[in-house]
PDB file of C-alpha atoms in Angstrom:
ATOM      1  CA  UNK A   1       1.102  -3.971 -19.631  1.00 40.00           C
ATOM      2  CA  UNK A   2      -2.420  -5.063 -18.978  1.00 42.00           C
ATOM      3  CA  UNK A   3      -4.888  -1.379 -18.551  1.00 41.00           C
ATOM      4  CA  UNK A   4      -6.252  -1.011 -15.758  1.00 42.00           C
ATOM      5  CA  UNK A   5      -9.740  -1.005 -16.757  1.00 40.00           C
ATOM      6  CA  UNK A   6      -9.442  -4.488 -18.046  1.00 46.00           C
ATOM      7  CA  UNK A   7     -12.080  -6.860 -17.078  1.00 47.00           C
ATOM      8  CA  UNK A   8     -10.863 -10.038 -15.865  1.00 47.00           C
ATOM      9  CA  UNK A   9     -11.240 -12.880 -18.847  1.00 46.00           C
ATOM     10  CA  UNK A  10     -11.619 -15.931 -18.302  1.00 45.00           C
ATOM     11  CA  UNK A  11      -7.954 -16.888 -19.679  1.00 62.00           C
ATOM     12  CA  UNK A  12      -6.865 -14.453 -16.771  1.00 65.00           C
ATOM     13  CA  UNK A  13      -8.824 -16.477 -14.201  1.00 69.00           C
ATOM     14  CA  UNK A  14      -7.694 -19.600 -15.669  1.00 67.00           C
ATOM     15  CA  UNK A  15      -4.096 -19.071 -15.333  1.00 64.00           C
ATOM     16  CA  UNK A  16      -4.080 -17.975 -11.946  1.00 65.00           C
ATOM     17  CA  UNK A  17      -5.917 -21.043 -10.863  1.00 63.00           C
ATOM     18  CA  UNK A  18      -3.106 -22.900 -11.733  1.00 62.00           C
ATOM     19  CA  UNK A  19      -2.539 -25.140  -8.652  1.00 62.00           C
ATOM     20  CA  UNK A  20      -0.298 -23.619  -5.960  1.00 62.00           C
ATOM     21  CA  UNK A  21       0.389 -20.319  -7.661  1.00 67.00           C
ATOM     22  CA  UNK A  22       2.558 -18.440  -5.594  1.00 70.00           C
ATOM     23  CA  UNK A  23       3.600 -21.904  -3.654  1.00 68.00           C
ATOM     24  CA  UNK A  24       4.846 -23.840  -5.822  1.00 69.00           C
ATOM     25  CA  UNK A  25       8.075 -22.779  -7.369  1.00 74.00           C
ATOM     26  CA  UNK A  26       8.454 -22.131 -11.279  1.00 78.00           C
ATOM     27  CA  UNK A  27      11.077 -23.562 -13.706  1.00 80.00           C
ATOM     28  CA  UNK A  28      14.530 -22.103 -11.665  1.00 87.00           C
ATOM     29  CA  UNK A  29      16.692 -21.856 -14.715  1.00 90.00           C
ATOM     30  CA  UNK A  30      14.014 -20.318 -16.916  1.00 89.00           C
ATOM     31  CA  UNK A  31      13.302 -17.666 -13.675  1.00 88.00           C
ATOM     32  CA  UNK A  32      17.546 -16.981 -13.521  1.00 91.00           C
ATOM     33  CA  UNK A  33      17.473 -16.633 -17.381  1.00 90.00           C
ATOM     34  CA  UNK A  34      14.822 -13.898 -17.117  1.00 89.00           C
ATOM     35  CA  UNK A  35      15.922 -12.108 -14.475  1.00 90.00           C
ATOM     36  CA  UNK A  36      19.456 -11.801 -15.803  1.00 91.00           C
ATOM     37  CA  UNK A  37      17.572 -10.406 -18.908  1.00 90.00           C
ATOM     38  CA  UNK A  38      15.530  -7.698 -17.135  1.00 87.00           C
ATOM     39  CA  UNK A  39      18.886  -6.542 -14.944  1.00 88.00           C
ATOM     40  CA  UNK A  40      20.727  -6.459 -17.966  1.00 92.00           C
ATOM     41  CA  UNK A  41      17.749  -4.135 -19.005  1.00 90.00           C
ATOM     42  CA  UNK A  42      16.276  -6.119 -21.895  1.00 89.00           C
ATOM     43  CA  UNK A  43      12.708  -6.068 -22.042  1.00 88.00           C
ATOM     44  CA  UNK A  44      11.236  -9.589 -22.100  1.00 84.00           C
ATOM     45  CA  UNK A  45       7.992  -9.149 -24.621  1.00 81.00           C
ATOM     46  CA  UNK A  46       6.728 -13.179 -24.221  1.00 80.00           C
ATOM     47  CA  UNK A  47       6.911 -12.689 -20.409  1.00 77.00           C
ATOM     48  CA  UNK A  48       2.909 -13.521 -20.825  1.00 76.00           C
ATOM     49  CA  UNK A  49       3.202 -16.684 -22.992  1.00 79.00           C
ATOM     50  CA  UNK A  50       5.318 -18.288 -19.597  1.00 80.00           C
ATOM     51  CA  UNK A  51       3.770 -20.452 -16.911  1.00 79.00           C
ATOM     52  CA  UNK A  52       1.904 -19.104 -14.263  1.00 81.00           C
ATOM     53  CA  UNK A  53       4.386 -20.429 -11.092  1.00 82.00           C
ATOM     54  CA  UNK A  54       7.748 -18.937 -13.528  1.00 84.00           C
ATOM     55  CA  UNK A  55       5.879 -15.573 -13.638  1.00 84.00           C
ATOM     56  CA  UNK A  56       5.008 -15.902  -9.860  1.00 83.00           C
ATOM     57  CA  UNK A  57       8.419 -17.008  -8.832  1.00 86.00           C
ATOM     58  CA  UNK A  58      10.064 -14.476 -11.372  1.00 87.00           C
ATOM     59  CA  UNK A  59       8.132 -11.819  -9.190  1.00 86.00           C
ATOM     60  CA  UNK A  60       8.816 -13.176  -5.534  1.00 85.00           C
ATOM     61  CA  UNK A  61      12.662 -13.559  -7.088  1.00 86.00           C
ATOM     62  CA  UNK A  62      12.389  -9.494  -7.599  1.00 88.00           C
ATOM     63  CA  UNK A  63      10.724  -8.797  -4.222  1.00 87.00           C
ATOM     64  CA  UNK A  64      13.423 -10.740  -2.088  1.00 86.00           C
ATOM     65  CA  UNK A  65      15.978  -9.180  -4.300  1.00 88.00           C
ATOM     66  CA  UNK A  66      14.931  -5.855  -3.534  1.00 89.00           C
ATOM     67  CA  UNK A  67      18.127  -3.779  -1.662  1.00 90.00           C
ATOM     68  CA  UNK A  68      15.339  -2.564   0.768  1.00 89.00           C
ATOM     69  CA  UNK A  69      11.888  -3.978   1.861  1.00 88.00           C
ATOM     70  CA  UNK A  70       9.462  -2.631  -0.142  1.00 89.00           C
ATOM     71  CA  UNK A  71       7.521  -1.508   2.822  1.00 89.00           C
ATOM     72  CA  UNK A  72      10.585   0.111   4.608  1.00 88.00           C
ATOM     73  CA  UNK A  73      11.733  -0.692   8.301  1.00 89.00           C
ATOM     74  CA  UNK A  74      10.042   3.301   9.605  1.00 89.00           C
ATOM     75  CA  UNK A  75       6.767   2.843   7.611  1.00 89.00           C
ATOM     76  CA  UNK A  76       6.323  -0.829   8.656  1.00 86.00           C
ATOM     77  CA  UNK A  77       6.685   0.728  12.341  1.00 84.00           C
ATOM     78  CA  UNK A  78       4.042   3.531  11.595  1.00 84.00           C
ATOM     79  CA  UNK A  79       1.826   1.046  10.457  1.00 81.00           C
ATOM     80  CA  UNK A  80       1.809  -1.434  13.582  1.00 77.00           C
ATOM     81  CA  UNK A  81       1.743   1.716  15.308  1.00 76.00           C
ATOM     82  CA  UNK A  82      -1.556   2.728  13.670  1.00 71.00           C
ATOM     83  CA  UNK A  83      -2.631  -0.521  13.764  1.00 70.00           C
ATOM     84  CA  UNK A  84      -2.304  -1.106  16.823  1.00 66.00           C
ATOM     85  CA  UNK A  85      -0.371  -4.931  16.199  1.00 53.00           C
ATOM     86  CA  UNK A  86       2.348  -5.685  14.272  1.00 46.00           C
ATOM     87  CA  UNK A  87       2.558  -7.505  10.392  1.00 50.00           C
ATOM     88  CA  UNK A  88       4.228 -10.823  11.657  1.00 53.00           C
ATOM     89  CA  UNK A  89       1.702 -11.002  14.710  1.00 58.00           C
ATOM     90  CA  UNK A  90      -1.022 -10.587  12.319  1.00 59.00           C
ATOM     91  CA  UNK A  91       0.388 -13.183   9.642  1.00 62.00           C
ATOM     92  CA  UNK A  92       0.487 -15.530  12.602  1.00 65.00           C
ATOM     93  CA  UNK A  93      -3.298 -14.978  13.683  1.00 65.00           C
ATOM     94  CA  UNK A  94      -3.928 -15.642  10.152  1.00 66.00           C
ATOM     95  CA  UNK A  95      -2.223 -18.525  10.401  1.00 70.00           C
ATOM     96  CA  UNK A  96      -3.463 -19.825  13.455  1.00 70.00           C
ATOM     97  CA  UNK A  97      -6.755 -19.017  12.186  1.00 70.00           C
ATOM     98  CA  UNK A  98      -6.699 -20.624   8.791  1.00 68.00           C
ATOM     99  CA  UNK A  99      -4.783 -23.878  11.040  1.00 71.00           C
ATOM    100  CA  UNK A 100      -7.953 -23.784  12.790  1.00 73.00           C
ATOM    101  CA  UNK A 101     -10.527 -23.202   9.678  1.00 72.00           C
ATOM    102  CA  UNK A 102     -11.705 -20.452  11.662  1.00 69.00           C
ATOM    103  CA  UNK A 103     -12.041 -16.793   9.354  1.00 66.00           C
ATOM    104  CA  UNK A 104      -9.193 -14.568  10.215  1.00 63.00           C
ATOM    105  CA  UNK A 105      -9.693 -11.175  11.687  1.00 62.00           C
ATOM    106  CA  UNK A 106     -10.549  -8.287   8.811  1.00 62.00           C
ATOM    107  CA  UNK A 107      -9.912  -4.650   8.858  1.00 52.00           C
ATOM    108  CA  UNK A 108     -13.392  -4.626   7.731  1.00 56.00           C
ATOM    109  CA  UNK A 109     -14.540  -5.996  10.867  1.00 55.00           C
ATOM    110  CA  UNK A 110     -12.944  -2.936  12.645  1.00 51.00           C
ATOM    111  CA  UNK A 111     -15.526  -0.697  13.942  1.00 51.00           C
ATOM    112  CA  UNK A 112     -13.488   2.258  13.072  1.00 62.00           C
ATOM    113  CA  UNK A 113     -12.095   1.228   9.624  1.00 62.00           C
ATOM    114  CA  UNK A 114     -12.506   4.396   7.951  1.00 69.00           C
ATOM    115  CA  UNK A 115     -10.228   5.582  10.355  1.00 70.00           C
ATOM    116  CA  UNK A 116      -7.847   3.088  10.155  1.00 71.00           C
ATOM    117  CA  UNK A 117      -7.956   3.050   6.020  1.00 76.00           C
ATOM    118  CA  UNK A 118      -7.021   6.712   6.779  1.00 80.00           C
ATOM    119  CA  UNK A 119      -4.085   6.136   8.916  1.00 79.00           C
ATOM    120  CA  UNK A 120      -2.945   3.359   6.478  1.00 82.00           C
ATOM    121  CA  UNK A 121      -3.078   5.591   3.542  1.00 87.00           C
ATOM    122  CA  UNK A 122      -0.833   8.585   5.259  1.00 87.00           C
ATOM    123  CA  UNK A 123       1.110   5.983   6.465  1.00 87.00           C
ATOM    124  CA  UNK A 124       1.900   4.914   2.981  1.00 90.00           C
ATOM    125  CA  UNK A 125       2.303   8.120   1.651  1.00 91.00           C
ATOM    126  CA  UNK A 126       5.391   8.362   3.668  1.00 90.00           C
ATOM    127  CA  UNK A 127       7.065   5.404   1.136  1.00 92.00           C
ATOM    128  CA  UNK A 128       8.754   7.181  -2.398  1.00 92.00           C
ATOM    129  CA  UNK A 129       6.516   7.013  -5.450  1.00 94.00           C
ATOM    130  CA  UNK A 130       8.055   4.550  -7.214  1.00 93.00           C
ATOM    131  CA  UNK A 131       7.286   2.302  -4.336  1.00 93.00           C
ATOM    132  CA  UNK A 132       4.212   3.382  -3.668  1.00 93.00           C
ATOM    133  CA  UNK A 133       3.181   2.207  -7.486  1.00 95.00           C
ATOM    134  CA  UNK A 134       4.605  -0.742  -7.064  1.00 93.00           C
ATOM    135  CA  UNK A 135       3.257  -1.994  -4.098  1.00 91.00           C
ATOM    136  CA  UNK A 136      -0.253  -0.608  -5.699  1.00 92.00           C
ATOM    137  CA  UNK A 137       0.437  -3.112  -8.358  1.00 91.00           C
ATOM    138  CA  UNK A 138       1.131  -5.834  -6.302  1.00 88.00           C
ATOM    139  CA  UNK A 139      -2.223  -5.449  -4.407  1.00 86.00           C
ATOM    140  CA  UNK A 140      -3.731  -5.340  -7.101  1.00 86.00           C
ATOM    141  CA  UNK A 141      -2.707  -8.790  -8.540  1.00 84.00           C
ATOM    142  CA  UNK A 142      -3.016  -9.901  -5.135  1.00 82.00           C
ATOM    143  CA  UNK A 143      -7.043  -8.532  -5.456  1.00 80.00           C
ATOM    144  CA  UNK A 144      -6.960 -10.282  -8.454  1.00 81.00           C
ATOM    145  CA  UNK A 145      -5.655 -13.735  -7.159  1.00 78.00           C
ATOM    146  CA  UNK A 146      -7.810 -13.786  -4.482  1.00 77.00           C
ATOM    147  CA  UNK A 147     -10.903 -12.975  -6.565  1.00 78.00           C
ATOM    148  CA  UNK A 148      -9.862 -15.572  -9.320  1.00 76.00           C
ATOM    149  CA  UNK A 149      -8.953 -18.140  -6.461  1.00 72.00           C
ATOM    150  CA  UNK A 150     -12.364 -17.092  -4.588  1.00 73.00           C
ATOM    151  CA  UNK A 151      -9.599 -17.215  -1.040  1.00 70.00           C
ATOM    152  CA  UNK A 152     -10.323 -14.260   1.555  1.00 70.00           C
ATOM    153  CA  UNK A 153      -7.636 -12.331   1.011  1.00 67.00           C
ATOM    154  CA  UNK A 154      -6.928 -12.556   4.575  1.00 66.00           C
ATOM    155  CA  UNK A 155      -4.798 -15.690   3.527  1.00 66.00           C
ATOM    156  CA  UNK A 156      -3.005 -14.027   0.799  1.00 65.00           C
ATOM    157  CA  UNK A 157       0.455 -13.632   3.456  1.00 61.00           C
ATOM    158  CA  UNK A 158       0.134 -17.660   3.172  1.00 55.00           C
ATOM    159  CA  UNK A 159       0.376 -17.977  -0.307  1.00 53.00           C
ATOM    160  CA  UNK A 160       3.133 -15.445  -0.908  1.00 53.00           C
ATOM    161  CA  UNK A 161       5.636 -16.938   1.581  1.00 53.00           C
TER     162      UNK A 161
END
């Protein structure tokens, strides 16, 4: 596991601007392989020396696999409560936007975003901790991937379909 103080290197950079991480799909047999390893609960130790798009699809494999969303169904609703639209409608504004080359809408734009950042963050707190970290984690390589790919992360929900 990478710390969290690591600086980005330029290997890390390099990798993730592999062409079409996160849309195009990985080696399928070498993603079914892995995955049977991890639920059989061996730990994979060369999961770094892999390509990029097998690591990527390995990960969206885990996140559709998931028994549950990771953002449940009642926190999903607290959040398009709070924000006042819901996830899909905003995925398709970012859509239409980036259809359009116009720049999506940002939180950041918001007048009120402390607020908001606020009402996100209790709304969150509501998930269990182990999902919680994990989605922390994601959003992190997400960060990451959008720094490394120099994209607004406003069209990270494209790349991750």
């Amino acid at each position: 596991r990478a710390s969290d103080h690591e600086s980005d290197s330029p290997t890390t950079c390099d990798r993730l601007q592999s062409e079409g991480v996160f849309r195009l799909n990985g080696n399928n047999s070498k993603i079914a392989s892995i995955a049977d390893l991890c639920n059989k609960g061996v730990v994979v130790d060369d999961i770094g020396s892999l390509h990029v798009d097998t690591i990527a699809g390995l990960l969206k494999r885990f996140l559709r696999a998931l028994p549950t969303p990771l953002i449940t169904a009642d926190v999903q609703q607290a959040l398009s409560t709070c924000l006042g639209t819901t996830f899909a409608d905003y995925t398709l504004v970012a859509r239409r936007c980036h259809d359009a080359d116009l720049e999506p809408p940002s939180l950041a734009d918001l007048p009120n975003r402390l607020a908001v950042a606020d009402a996100i963050y209790s709304c969150l707190q509501q998930l269990p901790k182990h999902r919680r970290l994990l989605l922390e984690r994601l959003l992190h390589l997400l960060h990451k991937v959008s720094a490394c790919l120099r994209l607004p992360t406003t069209n990270l929900p494209l790349i991750t379909e």
